Coordinates of C-alpha atoms in Angstrom, one line a residue:
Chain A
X586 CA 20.9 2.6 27.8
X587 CA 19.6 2.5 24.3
X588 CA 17.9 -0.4 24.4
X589 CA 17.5 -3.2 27.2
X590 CA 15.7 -6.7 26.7
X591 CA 14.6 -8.8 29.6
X592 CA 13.7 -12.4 29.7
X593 CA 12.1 -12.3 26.2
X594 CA 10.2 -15.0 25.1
X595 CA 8.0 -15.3 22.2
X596 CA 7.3 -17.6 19.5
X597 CA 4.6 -19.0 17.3
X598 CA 1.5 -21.4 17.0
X599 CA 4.5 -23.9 17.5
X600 CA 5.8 -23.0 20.5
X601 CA 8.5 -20.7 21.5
X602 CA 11.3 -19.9 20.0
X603 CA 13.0 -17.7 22.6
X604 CA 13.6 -19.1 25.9
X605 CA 14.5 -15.9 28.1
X606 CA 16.7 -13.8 26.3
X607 CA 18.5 -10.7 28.0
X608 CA 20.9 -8.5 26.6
X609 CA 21.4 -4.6 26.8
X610 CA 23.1 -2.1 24.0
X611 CA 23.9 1.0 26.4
X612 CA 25.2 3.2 23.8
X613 CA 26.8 3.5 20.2
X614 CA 28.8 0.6 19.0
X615 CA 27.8 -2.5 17.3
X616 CA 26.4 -6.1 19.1
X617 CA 25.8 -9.2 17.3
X618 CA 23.8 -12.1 17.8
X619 CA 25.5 -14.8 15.7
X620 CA 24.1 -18.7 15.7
X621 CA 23.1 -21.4 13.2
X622 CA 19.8 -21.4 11.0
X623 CA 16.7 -22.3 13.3
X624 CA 18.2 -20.7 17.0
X625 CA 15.6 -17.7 17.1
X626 CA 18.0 -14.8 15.7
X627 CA 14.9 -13.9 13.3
X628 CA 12.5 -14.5 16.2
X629 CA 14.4 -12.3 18.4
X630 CA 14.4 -9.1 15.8
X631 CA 10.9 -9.6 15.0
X632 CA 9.6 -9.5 18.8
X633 CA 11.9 -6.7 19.7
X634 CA 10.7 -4.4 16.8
X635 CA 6.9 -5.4 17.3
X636 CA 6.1 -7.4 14.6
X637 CA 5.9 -10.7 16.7
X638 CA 4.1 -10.0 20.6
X639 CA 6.5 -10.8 23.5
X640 CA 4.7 -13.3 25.4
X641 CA 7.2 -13.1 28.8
X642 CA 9.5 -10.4 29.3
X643 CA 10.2 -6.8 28.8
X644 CA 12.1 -4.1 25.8
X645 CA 13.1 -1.0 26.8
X646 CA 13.9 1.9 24.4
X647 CA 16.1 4.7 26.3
X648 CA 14.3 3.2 29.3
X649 CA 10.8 3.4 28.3
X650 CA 8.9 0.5 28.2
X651 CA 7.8 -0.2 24.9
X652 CA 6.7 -4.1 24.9
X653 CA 2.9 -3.4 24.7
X654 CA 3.6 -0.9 21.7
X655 CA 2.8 -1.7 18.0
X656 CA 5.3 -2.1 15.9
X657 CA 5.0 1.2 14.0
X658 CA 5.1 3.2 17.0
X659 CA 8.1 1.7 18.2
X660 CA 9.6 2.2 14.9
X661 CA 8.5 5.9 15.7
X662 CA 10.6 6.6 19.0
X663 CA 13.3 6.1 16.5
X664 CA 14.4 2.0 15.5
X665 CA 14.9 1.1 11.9
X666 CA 14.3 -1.9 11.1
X667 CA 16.1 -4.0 8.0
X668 CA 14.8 -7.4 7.9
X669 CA 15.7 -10.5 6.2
X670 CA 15.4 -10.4 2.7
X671 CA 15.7 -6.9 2.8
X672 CA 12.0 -6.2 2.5
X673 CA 11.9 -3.9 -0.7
X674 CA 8.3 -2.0 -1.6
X675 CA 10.0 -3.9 -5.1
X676 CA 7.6 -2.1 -7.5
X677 CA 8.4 1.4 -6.4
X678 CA 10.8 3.6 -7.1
X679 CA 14.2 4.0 -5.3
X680 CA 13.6 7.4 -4.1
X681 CA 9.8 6.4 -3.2
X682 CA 11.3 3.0 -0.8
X683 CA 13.8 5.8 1.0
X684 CA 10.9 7.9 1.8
X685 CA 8.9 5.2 3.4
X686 CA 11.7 5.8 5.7
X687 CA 11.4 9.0 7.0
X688 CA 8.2 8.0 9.4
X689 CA 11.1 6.2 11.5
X690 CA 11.6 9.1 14.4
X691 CA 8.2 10.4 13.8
X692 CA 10.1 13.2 11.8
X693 CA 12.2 14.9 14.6
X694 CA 15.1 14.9 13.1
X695 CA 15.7 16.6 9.6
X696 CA 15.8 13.5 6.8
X697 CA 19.2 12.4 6.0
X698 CA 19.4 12.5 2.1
X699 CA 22.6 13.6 1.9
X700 CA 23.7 11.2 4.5
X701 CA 22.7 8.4 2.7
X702 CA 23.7 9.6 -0.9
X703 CA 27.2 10.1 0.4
X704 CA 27.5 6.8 1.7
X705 CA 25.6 5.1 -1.4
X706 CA 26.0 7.5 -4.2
X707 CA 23.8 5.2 -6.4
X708 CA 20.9 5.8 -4.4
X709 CA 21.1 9.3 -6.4
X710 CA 21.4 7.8 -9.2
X711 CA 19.0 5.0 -9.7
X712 CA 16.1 7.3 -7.9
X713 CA 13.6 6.7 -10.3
X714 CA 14.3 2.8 -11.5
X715 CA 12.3 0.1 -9.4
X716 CA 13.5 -1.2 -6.2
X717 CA 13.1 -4.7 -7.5
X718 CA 15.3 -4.4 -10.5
X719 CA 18.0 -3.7 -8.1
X720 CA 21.0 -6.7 -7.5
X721 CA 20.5 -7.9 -4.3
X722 CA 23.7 -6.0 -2.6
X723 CA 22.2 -3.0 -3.9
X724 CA 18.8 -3.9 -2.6
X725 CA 20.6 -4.5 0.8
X726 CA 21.8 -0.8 0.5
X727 CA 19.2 0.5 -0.1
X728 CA 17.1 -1.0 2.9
X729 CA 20.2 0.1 5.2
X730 CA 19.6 3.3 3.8
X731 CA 15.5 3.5 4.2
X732 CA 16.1 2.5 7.4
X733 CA 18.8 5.4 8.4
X734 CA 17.2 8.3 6.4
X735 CA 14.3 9.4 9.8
X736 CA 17.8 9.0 12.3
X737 CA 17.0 6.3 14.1
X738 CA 19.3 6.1 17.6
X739 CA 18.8 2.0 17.0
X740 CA 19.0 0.0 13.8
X741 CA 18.6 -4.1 13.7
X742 CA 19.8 -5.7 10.9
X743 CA 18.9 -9.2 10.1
X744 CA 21.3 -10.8 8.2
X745 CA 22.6 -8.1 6.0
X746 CA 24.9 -10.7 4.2
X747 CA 22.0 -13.1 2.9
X748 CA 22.4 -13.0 -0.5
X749 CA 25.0 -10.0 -0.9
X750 CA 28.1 -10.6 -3.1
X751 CA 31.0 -11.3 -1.0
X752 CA 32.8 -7.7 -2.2
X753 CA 29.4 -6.3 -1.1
X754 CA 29.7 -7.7 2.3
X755 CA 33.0 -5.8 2.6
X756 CA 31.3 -2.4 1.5
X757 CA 28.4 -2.8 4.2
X758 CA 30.8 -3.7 7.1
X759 CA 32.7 -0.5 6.2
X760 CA 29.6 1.4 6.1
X761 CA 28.6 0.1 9.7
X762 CA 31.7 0.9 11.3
X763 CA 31.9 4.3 9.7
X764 CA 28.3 4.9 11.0
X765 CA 28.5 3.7 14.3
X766 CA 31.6 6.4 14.7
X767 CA 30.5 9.4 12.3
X768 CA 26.6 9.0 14.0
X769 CA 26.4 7.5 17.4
X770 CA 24.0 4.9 16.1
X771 CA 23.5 2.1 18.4
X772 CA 22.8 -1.7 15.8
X773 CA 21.8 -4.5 17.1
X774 CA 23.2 -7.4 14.1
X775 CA 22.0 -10.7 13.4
X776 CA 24.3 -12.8 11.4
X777 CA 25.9 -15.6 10.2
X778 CA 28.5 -14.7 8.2
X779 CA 31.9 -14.7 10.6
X780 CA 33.5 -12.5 8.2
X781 CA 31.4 -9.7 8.5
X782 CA 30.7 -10.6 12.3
X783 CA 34.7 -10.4 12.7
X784 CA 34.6 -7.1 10.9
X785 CA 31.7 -4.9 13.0
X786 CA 31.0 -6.1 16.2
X787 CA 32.3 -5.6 19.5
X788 CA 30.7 -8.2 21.0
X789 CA 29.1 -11.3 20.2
X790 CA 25.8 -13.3 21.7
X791 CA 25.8 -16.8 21.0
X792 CA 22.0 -17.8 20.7
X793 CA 21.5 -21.5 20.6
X794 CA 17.8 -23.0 21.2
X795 CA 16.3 -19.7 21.8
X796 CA 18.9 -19.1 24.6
X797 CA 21.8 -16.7 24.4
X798 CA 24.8 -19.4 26.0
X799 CA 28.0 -17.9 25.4
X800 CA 29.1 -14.0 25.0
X801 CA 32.0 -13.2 22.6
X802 CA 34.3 -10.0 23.1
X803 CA 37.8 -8.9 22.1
X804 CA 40.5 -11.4 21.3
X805 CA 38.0 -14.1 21.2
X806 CA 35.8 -12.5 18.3
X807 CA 38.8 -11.8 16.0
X808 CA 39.4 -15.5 16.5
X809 CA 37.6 -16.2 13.3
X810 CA 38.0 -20.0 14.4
X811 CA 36.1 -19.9 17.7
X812 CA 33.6 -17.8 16.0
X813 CA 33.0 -20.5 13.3
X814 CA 32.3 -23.0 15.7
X815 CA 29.5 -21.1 17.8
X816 CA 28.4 -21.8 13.8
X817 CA 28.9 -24.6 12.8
X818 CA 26.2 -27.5 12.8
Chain B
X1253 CA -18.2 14.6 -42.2
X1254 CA -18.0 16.7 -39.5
X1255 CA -21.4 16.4 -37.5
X1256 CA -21.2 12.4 -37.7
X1257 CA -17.5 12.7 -36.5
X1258 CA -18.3 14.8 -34.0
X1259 CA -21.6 12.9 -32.6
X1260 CA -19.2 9.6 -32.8
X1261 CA -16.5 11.7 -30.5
X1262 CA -19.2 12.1 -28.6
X1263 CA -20.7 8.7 -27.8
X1264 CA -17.4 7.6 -27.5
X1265 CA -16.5 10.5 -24.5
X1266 CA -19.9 9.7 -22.6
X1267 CA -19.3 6.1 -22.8
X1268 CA -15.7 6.1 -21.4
X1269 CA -17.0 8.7 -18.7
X1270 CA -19.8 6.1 -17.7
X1271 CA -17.4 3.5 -17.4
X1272 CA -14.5 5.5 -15.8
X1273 CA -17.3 7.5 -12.9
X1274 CA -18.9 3.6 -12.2
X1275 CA -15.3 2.2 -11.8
X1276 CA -13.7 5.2 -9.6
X1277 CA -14.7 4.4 -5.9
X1278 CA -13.9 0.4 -6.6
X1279 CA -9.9 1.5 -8.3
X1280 CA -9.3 2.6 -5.0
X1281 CA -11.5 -0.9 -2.8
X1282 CA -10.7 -3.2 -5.2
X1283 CA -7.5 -2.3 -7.2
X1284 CA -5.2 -0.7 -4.2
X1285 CA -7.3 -3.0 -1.0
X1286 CA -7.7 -6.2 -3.1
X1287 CA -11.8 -5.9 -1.1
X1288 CA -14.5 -7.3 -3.1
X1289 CA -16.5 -4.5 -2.5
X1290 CA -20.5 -5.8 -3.6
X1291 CA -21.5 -3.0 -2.1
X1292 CA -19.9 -0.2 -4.7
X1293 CA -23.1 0.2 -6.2
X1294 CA -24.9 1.2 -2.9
X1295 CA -22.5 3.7 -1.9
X1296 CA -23.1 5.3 -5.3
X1297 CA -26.6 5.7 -4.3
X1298 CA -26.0 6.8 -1.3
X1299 CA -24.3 9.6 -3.1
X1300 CA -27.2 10.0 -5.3
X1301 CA -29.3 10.1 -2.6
X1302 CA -27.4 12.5 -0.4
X1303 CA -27.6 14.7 -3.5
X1304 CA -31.1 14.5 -4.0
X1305 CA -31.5 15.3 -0.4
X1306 CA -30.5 18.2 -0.6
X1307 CA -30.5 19.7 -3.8
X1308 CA -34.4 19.6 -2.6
X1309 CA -33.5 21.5 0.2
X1310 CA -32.1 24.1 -1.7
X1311 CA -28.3 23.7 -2.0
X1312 CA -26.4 24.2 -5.3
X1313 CA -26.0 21.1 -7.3
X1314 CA -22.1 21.3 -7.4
X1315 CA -22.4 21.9 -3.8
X1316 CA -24.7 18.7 -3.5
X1317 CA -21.6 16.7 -5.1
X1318 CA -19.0 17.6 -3.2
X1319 CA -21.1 17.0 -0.2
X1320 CA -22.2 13.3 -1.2
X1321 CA -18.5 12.9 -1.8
X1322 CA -17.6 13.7 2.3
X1323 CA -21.3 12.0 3.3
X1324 CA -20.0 8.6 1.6
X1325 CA -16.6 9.0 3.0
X1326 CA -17.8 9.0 6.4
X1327 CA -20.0 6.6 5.8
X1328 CA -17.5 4.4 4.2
X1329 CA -14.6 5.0 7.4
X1330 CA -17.4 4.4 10.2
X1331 CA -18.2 1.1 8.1
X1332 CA -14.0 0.1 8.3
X1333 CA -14.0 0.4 11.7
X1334 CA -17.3 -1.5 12.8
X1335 CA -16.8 -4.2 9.9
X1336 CA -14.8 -4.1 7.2
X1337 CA -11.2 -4.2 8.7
X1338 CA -12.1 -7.9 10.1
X1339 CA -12.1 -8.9 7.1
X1340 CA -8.6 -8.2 5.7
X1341 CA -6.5 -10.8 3.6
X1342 CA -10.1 -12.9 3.5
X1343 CA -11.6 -12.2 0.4
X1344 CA -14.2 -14.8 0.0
X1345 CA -15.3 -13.2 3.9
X1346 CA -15.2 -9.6 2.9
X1347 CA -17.2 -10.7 -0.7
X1348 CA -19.9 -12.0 1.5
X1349 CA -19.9 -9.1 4.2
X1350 CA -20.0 -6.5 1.6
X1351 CA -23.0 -8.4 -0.2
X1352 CA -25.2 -8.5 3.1
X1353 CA -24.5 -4.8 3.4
X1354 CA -25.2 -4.2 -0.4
X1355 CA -28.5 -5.5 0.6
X1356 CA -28.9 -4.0 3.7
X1357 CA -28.3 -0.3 2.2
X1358 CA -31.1 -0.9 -0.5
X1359 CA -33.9 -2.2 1.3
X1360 CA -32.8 0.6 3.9
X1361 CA -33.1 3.3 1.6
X1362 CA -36.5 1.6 0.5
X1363 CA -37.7 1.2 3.2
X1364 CA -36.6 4.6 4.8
X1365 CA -37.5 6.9 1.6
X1366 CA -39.7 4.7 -0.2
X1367 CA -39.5 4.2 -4.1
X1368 CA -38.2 6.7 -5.6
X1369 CA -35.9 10.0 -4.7
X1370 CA -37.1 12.9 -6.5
X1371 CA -34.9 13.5 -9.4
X1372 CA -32.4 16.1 -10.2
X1373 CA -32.8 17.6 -13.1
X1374 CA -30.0 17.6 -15.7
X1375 CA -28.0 20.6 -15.3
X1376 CA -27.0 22.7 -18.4
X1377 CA -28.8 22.5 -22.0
X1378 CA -28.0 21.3 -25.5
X1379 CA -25.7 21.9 -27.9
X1380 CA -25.4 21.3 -31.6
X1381 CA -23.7 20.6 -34.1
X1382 CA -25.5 19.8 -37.3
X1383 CA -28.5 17.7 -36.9
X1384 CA -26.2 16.0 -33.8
X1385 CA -27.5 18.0 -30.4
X1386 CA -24.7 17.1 -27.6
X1387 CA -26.0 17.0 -23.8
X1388 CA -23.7 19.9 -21.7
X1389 CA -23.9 17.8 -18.8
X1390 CA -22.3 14.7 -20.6
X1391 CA -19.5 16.4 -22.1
X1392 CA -19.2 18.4 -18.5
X1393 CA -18.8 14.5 -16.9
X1394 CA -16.3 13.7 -19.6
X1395 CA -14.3 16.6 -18.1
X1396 CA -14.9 15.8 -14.9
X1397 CA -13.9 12.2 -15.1
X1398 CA -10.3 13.2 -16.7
X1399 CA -10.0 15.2 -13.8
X1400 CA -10.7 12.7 -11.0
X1401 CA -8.6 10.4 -11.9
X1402 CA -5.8 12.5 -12.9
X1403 CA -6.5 13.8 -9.4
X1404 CA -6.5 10.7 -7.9
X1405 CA -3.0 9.6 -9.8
X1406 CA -1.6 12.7 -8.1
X1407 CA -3.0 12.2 -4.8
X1408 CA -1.2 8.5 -4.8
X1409 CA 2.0 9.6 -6.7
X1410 CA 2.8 13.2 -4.8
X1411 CA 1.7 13.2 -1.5
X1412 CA 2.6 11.6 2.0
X1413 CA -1.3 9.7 2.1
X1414 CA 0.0 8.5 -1.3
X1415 CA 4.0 7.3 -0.5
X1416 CA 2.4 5.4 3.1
X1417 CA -0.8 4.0 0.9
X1418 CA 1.2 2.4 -1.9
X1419 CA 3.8 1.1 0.7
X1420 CA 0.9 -0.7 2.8
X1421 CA -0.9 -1.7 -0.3
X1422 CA 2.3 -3.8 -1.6
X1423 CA 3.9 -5.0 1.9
X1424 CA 2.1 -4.0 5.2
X1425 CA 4.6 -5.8 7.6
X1426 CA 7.3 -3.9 6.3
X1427 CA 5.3 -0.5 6.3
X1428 CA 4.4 -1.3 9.8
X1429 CA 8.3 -1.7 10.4
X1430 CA 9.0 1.5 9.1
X1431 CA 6.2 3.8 11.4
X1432 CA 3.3 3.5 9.2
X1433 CA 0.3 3.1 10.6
X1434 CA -1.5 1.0 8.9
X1435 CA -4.7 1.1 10.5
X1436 CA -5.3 4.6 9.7
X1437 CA -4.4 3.8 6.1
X1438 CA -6.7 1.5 5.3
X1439 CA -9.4 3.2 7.1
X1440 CA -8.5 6.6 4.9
X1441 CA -8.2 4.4 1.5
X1442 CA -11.6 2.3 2.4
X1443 CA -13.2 6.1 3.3
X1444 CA -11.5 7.6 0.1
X1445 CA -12.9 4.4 -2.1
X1446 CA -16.3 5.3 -0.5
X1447 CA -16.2 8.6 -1.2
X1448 CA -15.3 8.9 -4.8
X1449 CA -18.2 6.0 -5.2
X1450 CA -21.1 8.3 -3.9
X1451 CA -19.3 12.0 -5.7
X1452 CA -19.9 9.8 -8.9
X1453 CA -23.5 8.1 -7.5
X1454 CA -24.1 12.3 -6.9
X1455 CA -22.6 13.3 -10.9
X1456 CA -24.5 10.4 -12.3
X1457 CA -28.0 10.9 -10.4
X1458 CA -29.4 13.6 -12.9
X1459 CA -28.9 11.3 -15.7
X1460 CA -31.4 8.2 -14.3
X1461 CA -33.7 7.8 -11.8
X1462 CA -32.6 7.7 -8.4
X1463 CA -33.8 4.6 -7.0
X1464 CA -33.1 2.1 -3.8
X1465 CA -31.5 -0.5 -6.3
X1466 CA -30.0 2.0 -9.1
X1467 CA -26.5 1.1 -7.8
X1468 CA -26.9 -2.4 -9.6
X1469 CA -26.6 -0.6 -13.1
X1470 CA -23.5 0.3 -11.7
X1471 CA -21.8 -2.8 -10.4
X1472 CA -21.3 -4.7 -13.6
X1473 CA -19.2 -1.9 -15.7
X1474 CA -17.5 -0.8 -12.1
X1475 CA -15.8 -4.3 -12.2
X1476 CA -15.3 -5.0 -15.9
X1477 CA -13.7 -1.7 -16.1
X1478 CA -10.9 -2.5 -13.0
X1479 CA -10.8 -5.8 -13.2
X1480 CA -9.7 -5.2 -17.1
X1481 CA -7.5 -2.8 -16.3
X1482 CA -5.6 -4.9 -13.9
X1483 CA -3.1 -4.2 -10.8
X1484 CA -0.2 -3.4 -12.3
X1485 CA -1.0 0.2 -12.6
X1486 CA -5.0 0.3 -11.4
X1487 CA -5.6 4.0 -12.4
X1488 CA -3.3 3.7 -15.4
X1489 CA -5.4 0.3 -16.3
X1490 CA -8.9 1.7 -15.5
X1491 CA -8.2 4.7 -18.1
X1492 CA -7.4 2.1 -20.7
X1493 CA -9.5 0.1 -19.8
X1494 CA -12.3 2.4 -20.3
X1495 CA -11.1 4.2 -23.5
X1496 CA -10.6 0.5 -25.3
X1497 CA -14.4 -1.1 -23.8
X1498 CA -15.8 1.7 -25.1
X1499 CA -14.0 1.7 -28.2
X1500 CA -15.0 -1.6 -28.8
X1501 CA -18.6 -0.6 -27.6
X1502 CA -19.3 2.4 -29.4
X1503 CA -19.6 1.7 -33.0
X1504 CA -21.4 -1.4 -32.7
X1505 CA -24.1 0.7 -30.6
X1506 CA -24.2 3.2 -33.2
X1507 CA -24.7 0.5 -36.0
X1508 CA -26.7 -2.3 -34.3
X1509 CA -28.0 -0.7 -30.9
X1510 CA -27.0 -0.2 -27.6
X1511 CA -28.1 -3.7 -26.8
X1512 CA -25.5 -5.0 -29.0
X1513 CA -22.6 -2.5 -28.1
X1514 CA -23.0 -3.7 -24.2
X1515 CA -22.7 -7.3 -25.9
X1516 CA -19.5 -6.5 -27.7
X1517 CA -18.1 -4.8 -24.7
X1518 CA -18.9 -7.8 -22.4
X1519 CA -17.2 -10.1 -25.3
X1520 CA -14.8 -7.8 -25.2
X1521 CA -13.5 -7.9 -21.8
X1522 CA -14.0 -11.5 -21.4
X1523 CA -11.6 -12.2 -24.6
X1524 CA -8.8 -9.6 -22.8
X1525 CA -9.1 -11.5 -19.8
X1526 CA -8.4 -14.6 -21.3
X1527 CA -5.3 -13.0 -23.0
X1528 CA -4.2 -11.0 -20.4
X1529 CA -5.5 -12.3 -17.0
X1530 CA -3.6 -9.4 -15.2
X1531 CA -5.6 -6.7 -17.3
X1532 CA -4.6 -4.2 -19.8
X1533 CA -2.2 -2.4 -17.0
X1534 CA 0.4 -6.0 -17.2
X1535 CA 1.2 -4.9 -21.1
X1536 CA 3.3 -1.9 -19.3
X1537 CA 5.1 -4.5 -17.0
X1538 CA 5.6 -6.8 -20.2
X1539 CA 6.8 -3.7 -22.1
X1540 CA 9.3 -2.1 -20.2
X1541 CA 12.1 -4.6 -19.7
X1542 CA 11.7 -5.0 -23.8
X1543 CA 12.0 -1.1 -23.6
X1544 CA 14.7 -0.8 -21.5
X1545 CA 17.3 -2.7 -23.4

């Protein structure tokens, strides 16, 4: 079980935003949590890597309790972390924003350069330009890649699609697939884009008020129809 | 031709080095932590101070300095800890906290030490060149500032300290995200700040008295010299900074007197300001895009 979250709930000054949520990832493969603007996808990544306390509820990383941990030590034990926007260190260098990376995993494994530049050959590249003078599917690439570079067993992606050129969105699906099989990576994917969705995951949570109500697999996911429903408004 | 070039070389070296030793401890507070620090001038007389101490006692000047530089930095981390780190992201709140402890330092070190410290007397001789004689120690401090910041550049550009400070400095929610601990980087930058403020308070000490309020002589340049410079690049900014004030500064002291040179340089800085409001350091962000096409 790679990671394991238990009637989360969390929030702001405002309230909570997540009502209970439990789901599990037990080993490599991809999960989604798909649902419209507002539900707590955002919420939901941002308690579960640390940033946001969990105010009820437990995460588990390989069975360890980890809700009382800080967000940097969690992102230690080995989770990378790409969140919305991408979160670029935009004036420093390409190379500089990957090796901001390799704290993920506390260093245990050996850092994955060549990994990365195989998959994004730009990377190579474009080491010394800015990471803010980057398009934003490159910038998206580049955070993937941050985020993989230490070997992290978990990645959580918050919408990788937001503001990515559709072509892009293709290139990043492949990518994620590919990992998933060539590297045993376990990602947890927030998203709203059903093409992509349709592309990576093999199963879907539907979160809707902070709540997941409905669980996607199989046939149902390819059904791109169903899918855009759970999203529409 | 030579002599007069030479002595104008000359005030033109000690007045950048005055400028870039005052500023050094607040490029690292105020440039990279965005802290008001009021208290920069205290912790360069605490260096000052811990070199006097004991240079009395016996140990080698250079010694002294490198000692006030690790005495400051200690001082300056246990200071995070107990006050300073409440204070992040409020910087009316940290302006004020670092005032009350600017005062509290002084009247400390009056009150503990009395007066005066003994001085240190200026290391090295003369030398001359024509009827010009040139202090050893000055042109010594010119060196010595070239080096510290060039140190300092490498320590932020080439080493792990560096990568994690920079990254926390522009975006510590991500940083955090990625497993760096933020904490100890701030504590480590505020202590590193600190610590370069009293090695200069310690450099500077043989050439004025060393006094409970001597850090106040400091302050002013310290700020006009960052604050100049800007954040694009602060170490970049604070060396040109430097070189143009006292560009600026030097001939009209030669001329008219140093009284009028600190005018010009205080004119000076308030006129880039109003050009440039993100200091000399923004013309390199302004540049490059027209560069890069």
């Amino acid at each position: 079980m790679i990671l394991e979250v238990n009637d989360l709930r969390s929030g702001y000054a405002t309230g909570d935003v997540l009502q209970g949520v439990s789901l599990a990832l037990e080993g490599p493969g991809i999960v989604g949590v798909i649902g419209r603007n507002g539900m707590g996808k955002t919420t939901l990544m941002r308690t579960i890597i640390g940033l946001l306390p969990a105010r009820h509820g437990t995460i588990r990383l390989r069975g360890e309790d980890v809700t009382r941990l800080r967000a940097e030590d969690r992102a230690r034990s080995g989770v990378g972390y790409v969140p919305q926007g991408r979160g670029m260190f935009a004036g420093m260098s390409v190379l500089d924003n990957l090796r901001t990376g390799l704290f993920i995993n506390d260093g245990r494994r050996e850092a994955q350069f060549d990994l990365v530049y195989g998959y994004f050959p730009f990377l190579r590249q474009r080491a010394k330009q800015l990471a803010g003078t980057l398009s934003g599917g490159q910038q998206e690439m580049l955070a993937l890649a941050r985020a993989l570079i230490g070997g992290p067993d978990l990645l959580l992606l918050d919408e990788p699609s937001d503001g990515v050129q559709p072509s892009i969105i293709d290139e990043i699906g492949d990518f994620l697939t590919n990992l998933v099989y060539a590297q045993g990576v376990a990602v947890l994917i927030v998203e709203q884009n059903v093409d992509l969705i349709r592309r990576v995951v093999d199963r879907a949570h539907v979160l809707e008020k902070g709540r997941i109500v409905a669980t996607l697999a199989g046939e149902t996911i390819r059904d791109g129809e169903l899918l855009a429903e759970h999203l529409a408004i | 031709m030579l002599p007069e070039l030479t002595s104008i070389l000359y005030q033109f070296g000690t007045n950048a080095a005055f400028l870039l030793l005052s500023a050094l401890g607040l490029i690292v507070i105020l440039g990279m932590m965005n802290i008001i620090n009021l208290a920069h001038g205290e912790f360069m007389m605490l260096g000052a101070y811990a070199a006097s101490f004991v240079v009395h006692r016996g140990m080698p000047f250079p010694l002294a300095v490198i000692m006030a530089f690790f005495a400051t930095a200690l001082f300056g981390i246990v200071l995070e800890r107990l006050v300073i780190r409440r204070f992040y992201g409020r910087e009316l709140g940290a302006l004020v906290t670092t005032w009350g402890i600017s005062l509290i330092l002084a009247q400390g070190a009056l009150l503990l030490f009395g007066p005066y410290m003994p001085p240190i007397p200026i290391p090295g001789g003369a030398v001359s060149v024509g009827v010009f004689s040139f202090s050893v120690y000055w042109l010594i401090l010119i060196g010595i500032s070239v080096v510290l910041v060039a140190g300092l550049a490498l320590v932020y550009r080439a080493t792990r300290f560096g990568l994690q400070a920079r990254a926390t400095m522009q975006n510590p929610i991500i940083a955090r995200s990625l497993g760096i601990r933020t904490g100890q980087i701030y504590m480590l930058t505020f202590g590193l700040g600190a610590g370069l403020a009293g090695l200069s308070g310690a450099l500077l000490a043989p050439t004025t008295s060393i006094a409970p309020y001597m850090g106040q002589q400091f302050v002013a340049p310290a700020f006009i010299t960052v604050v100049v410079g800007g954040g694009a690049n602060v170490i970049a900014g604070a060396v040109g900074s430097s070189a143009f004030l006292s560009l600026i500064e030097t001939p009209v002291s030669l001329t008219l007197g140093t009284f009028y040179g600190t005018m010009a340089l205080l004119v000076m800085a308030l006129m880039v300001i109003r050009v440039l409001p993100a200091g000399i350091s923004s013309l390199g962000a302004r540049l490059r895009p027209i560069v890069a096409r």
